[in-house]
Amino acid sequence: MIRFRRRRTMLTCREVGRVLQAHLDGEIEHQKAQAVATHLNGCAGCGLEADVYSEIKAALRRQAGELAPDAVERLRRFGEHLSAHGDDPLSAP
């Protein structure tokens, strides 16, 4: 008997964490964006993280003239570091 493997369509929290910043910036393909949005709607933790990042980005946009030129990039790297290492205060960014 031949068995067909069904393609997994739900993303894990770790997978969403890896692309969350790009998703919030509208920088990922449509199909992946839909999968991320579906996960965010069903996962309270990831949804809260997305809300926090969105608020930070909005605050940064409001103060854009007052920020150092590399501030957004440093924030992105920090978010990626958190995604990769969790909230371990001993791991260096």
Coordinates of N, CA and C in Angstrom, one line a residue:
M1 N 0.8 -1.2 0.0 CA 0.0 0.0 0.0 C 0.9 1.2 0.0
I2 N 0.6 2.2 -0.8 CA 1.3 3.5 -0.9 C 0.6 4.5 0.0
R3 N 1.4 5.1 0.9 CA 0.9 6.1 1.8 C 1.5 7.4 1.4
F4 N 0.6 8.4 1.3 CA 1.0 9.8 1.0 C 1.1 10.6 2.3
R5 N 2.2 11.3 2.4 CA 2.4 12.1 3.6 C 1.7 13.4 3.4
R6 N 0.9 13.8 4.3 CA 0.2 15.1 4.2 C 1.1 16.2 4.6
R7 N 1.1 17.2 3.9 CA 2.0 18.4 4.1 C 1.5 19.1 5.4
R8 N 2.4 19.4 6.3 CA 2.0 20.1 7.5 C 1.8 21.6 7.1
T9 N 0.6 22.1 7.6 CA 0.3 23.5 7.2 C 0.4 24.5 8.4
M10 N 0.4 23.9 9.6 CA 0.4 24.8 10.8 C 1.9 25.1 11.2
L11 N 2.2 26.3 11.5 CA 3.6 26.7 11.9 C 3.7 26.5 13.4
T12 N 4.9 26.2 13.8 CA 5.2 26.2 15.2 C 5.5 27.6 15.7
C13 N 5.6 27.8 17.0 CA 5.9 29.1 17.6 C 7.4 29.5 17.2
R14 N 8.3 28.5 17.2 CA 9.6 28.8 16.8 C 9.7 29.2 15.3
E15 N 9.0 28.6 14.4 CA 8.9 29.0 13.0 C 8.4 30.4 12.9
V16 N 7.3 30.7 13.6 CA 6.8 32.0 13.5 C 7.8 33.1 14.1
G17 N 8.4 32.7 15.2 CA 9.4 33.6 15.7 C 10.5 34.0 14.8
R18 N 10.9 33.1 13.9 CA 12.0 33.3 13.0 C 11.6 34.3 11.9
V19 N 10.3 34.4 11.6 CA 9.9 35.3 10.5 C 8.9 36.4 10.9
L20 N 8.7 36.5 12.2 CA 7.8 37.5 12.8 C 8.1 38.9 12.3
Q21 N 9.3 39.3 12.5 CA 9.7 40.7 12.1 C 9.5 41.0 10.6
A22 N 9.9 40.0 9.8 CA 9.6 40.2 8.3 C 8.1 40.2 8.0
H23 N 7.4 39.4 8.8 CA 5.9 39.4 8.6 C 5.3 40.7 8.9
L24 N 5.7 41.3 10.0 CA 5.2 42.6 10.5 C 5.6 43.7 9.5
D25 N 6.7 43.5 8.8 CA 7.2 44.5 7.9 C 6.6 44.2 6.5
G26 N 5.8 43.2 6.3 CA 5.2 42.8 5.0 C 6.3 42.3 4.0
E27 N 7.3 41.6 4.5 CA 8.4 41.2 3.7 C 8.4 39.7 3.4
I28 N 7.3 39.0 3.7 CA 7.3 37.6 3.3 C 6.2 37.3 2.3
E29 N 6.4 36.2 1.6 CA 5.5 35.8 0.6 C 4.1 35.6 1.1
H30 N 3.1 35.7 0.3 CA 1.7 35.7 0.6 C 1.3 34.4 1.4
Q31 N 1.7 33.3 0.9 CA 1.3 32.0 1.5 C 1.8 31.9 2.9
K32 N 3.1 32.2 3.1 CA 3.7 32.2 4.4 C 3.1 33.2 5.3
A33 N 2.8 34.4 4.8 CA 2.1 35.4 5.6 C 0.8 34.9 6.1
Q34 N 0.0 34.2 5.3 CA -1.3 33.7 5.7 C -1.1 32.6 6.8
A35 N 0.0 31.8 6.7 CA 0.2 30.8 7.7 C 0.6 31.4 9.0
V36 N 1.4 32.5 9.0 CA 1.8 33.2 10.2 C 0.6 33.9 10.8
A37 N -0.2 34.5 10.0 CA -1.4 35.2 10.5 C -2.3 34.2 11.2
T38 N -2.5 33.0 10.6 CA -3.3 31.9 11.2 C -2.8 31.5 12.6
H39 N -1.4 31.4 12.6 CA -0.8 31.0 13.9 C -1.0 32.1 14.9
L40 N -0.8 33.3 14.5 CA -0.9 34.5 15.5 C -2.4 34.6 16.0
N41 N -3.3 34.3 15.2 CA -4.7 34.3 15.6 C -5.0 33.2 16.6
G42 N -4.3 32.1 16.6 CA -4.6 31.0 17.4 C -3.7 30.8 18.6
C43 N -2.6 31.6 18.7 CA -1.6 31.4 19.7 C -1.5 32.7 20.5
A44 N -1.9 32.7 21.7 CA -1.9 33.9 22.6 C -0.5 34.4 22.8
G45 N 0.5 33.6 23.0 CA 1.8 34.0 23.3 C 2.4 34.7 22.1
C46 N 2.3 34.1 20.9 CA 2.9 34.7 19.7 C 2.1 35.9 19.3
G47 N 0.8 35.9 19.5 CA 0.0 37.1 19.2 C 0.4 38.2 20.1
L48 N 0.6 38.0 21.3 CA 1.1 39.1 22.2 C 2.4 39.6 21.8
E49 N 3.3 38.7 21.4 CA 4.7 39.1 21.0 C 4.5 40.0 19.7
A50 N 3.7 39.6 18.8 CA 3.4 40.4 17.6 C 2.9 41.8 18.0
D51 N 1.9 41.8 18.9 CA 1.4 43.1 19.3 C 2.4 44.0 19.9
V52 N 3.3 43.4 20.8 CA 4.3 44.2 21.4 C 5.3 44.8 20.4
Y53 N 5.7 43.9 19.4 CA 6.6 44.4 18.4 C 5.9 45.5 17.5
S54 N 4.6 45.3 17.2 CA 3.9 46.3 16.5 C 3.9 47.7 17.2
E55 N 3.6 47.6 18.5 CA 3.6 48.8 19.3 C 5.0 49.5 19.3
I56 N 6.1 48.7 19.5 CA 7.4 49.2 19.4 C 7.7 49.9 18.1
K57 N 7.3 49.2 17.0 CA 7.6 49.8 15.7 C 6.8 51.1 15.5
A58 N 5.6 51.1 16.0 CA 4.7 52.3 15.9 C 5.4 53.5 16.6
A59 N 5.9 53.2 17.8 CA 6.5 54.2 18.7 C 7.8 54.7 18.0
L60 N 8.5 53.8 17.4 CA 9.7 54.2 16.6 C 9.4 55.1 15.4
R61 N 8.3 54.7 14.7 CA 7.9 55.6 13.6 C 7.5 57.0 14.1
R62 N 6.9 57.1 15.2 CA 6.5 58.4 15.7 C 7.7 59.2 16.1
Q63 N 8.7 58.6 16.5 CA 9.9 59.3 16.9 C 11.1 59.2 15.9
A64 N 10.7 58.9 14.7 CA 11.8 58.6 13.7 C 12.8 59.7 13.6
G65 N 12.5 60.9 13.7 CA 13.5 62.0 13.6 C 14.5 62.0 14.8
E66 N 14.1 61.4 15.9 CA 14.9 61.4 17.1 C 15.8 60.2 17.3
L67 N 15.7 59.2 16.4 CA 16.4 58.0 16.6 C 17.7 58.0 15.9
A68 N 18.6 57.2 16.4 CA 19.9 56.9 15.8 C 19.6 56.2 14.5
P69 N 20.3 56.4 13.4 CA 20.0 55.7 12.1 C 19.9 54.2 12.2
D70 N 20.7 53.6 13.1 CA 20.7 52.1 13.1 C 19.8 51.5 14.2
A71 N 18.9 52.3 14.8 CA 18.1 51.9 15.9 C 17.1 50.8 15.5
V72 N 16.5 50.9 14.4 CA 15.5 49.9 13.9 C 16.3 48.6 13.7
E73 N 17.4 48.7 13.0 CA 18.2 47.5 12.8 C 18.6 46.8 14.1
R74 N 19.0 47.6 15.1 CA 19.4 47.0 16.4 C 18.2 46.3 17.0
L75 N 17.0 46.9 16.9 CA 15.8 46.3 17.4 C 15.5 45.0 16.7
R76 N 15.7 45.0 15.4 CA 15.4 43.8 14.6 C 16.4 42.7 15.1
R77 N 17.7 43.0 15.3 CA 18.6 42.0 15.7 C 18.3 41.5 17.1
F78 N 17.8 42.4 18.0 CA 17.4 42.0 19.3 C 16.3 41.1 19.3
G79 N 15.3 41.4 18.5 CA 14.1 40.5 18.3 C 14.5 39.1 17.8
E80 N 15.5 39.1 16.8 CA 16.0 37.8 16.3 C 16.7 37.0 17.4
H81 N 17.5 37.8 18.2 CA 18.2 37.1 19.3 C 17.2 36.5 20.3
L82 N 16.2 37.2 20.6 CA 15.2 36.7 21.5 C 14.5 35.4 21.0
S83 N 14.2 35.5 19.7 CA 13.6 34.4 19.0 C 14.5 33.1 19.0
A84 N 15.8 33.3 18.9 CA 16.8 32.2 18.8 C 17.1 31.7 20.2
H85 N 17.2 32.6 21.2 CA 17.7 32.3 22.5 C 16.7 32.4 23.7
G86 N 15.5 32.7 23.4 CA 14.5 32.9 24.4 C 14.8 34.2 25.2
D87 N 14.4 34.2 26.5 CA 14.7 35.3 27.3 C 15.8 35.1 28.3
D88 N 16.8 34.3 27.9 CA 18.0 34.0 28.7 C 18.8 35.3 28.9
P89 N 18.8 35.9 30.1 CA 19.6 37.1 30.3 C 21.1 37.0 30.2
L90 N 21.6 35.7 30.2 CA 23.0 35.5 30.2 C 23.6 35.3 28.8
S91 N 22.7 35.1 27.8 CA 23.2 35.0 26.4 C 23.3 36.4 25.8
A92 N 24.5 36.7 25.3 CA 24.8 38.1 24.8 C 24.1 38.3 23.5
P93 N 23.5 39.5 23.2 CA 22.9 39.8 21.9 C 23.9 40.0 20.8

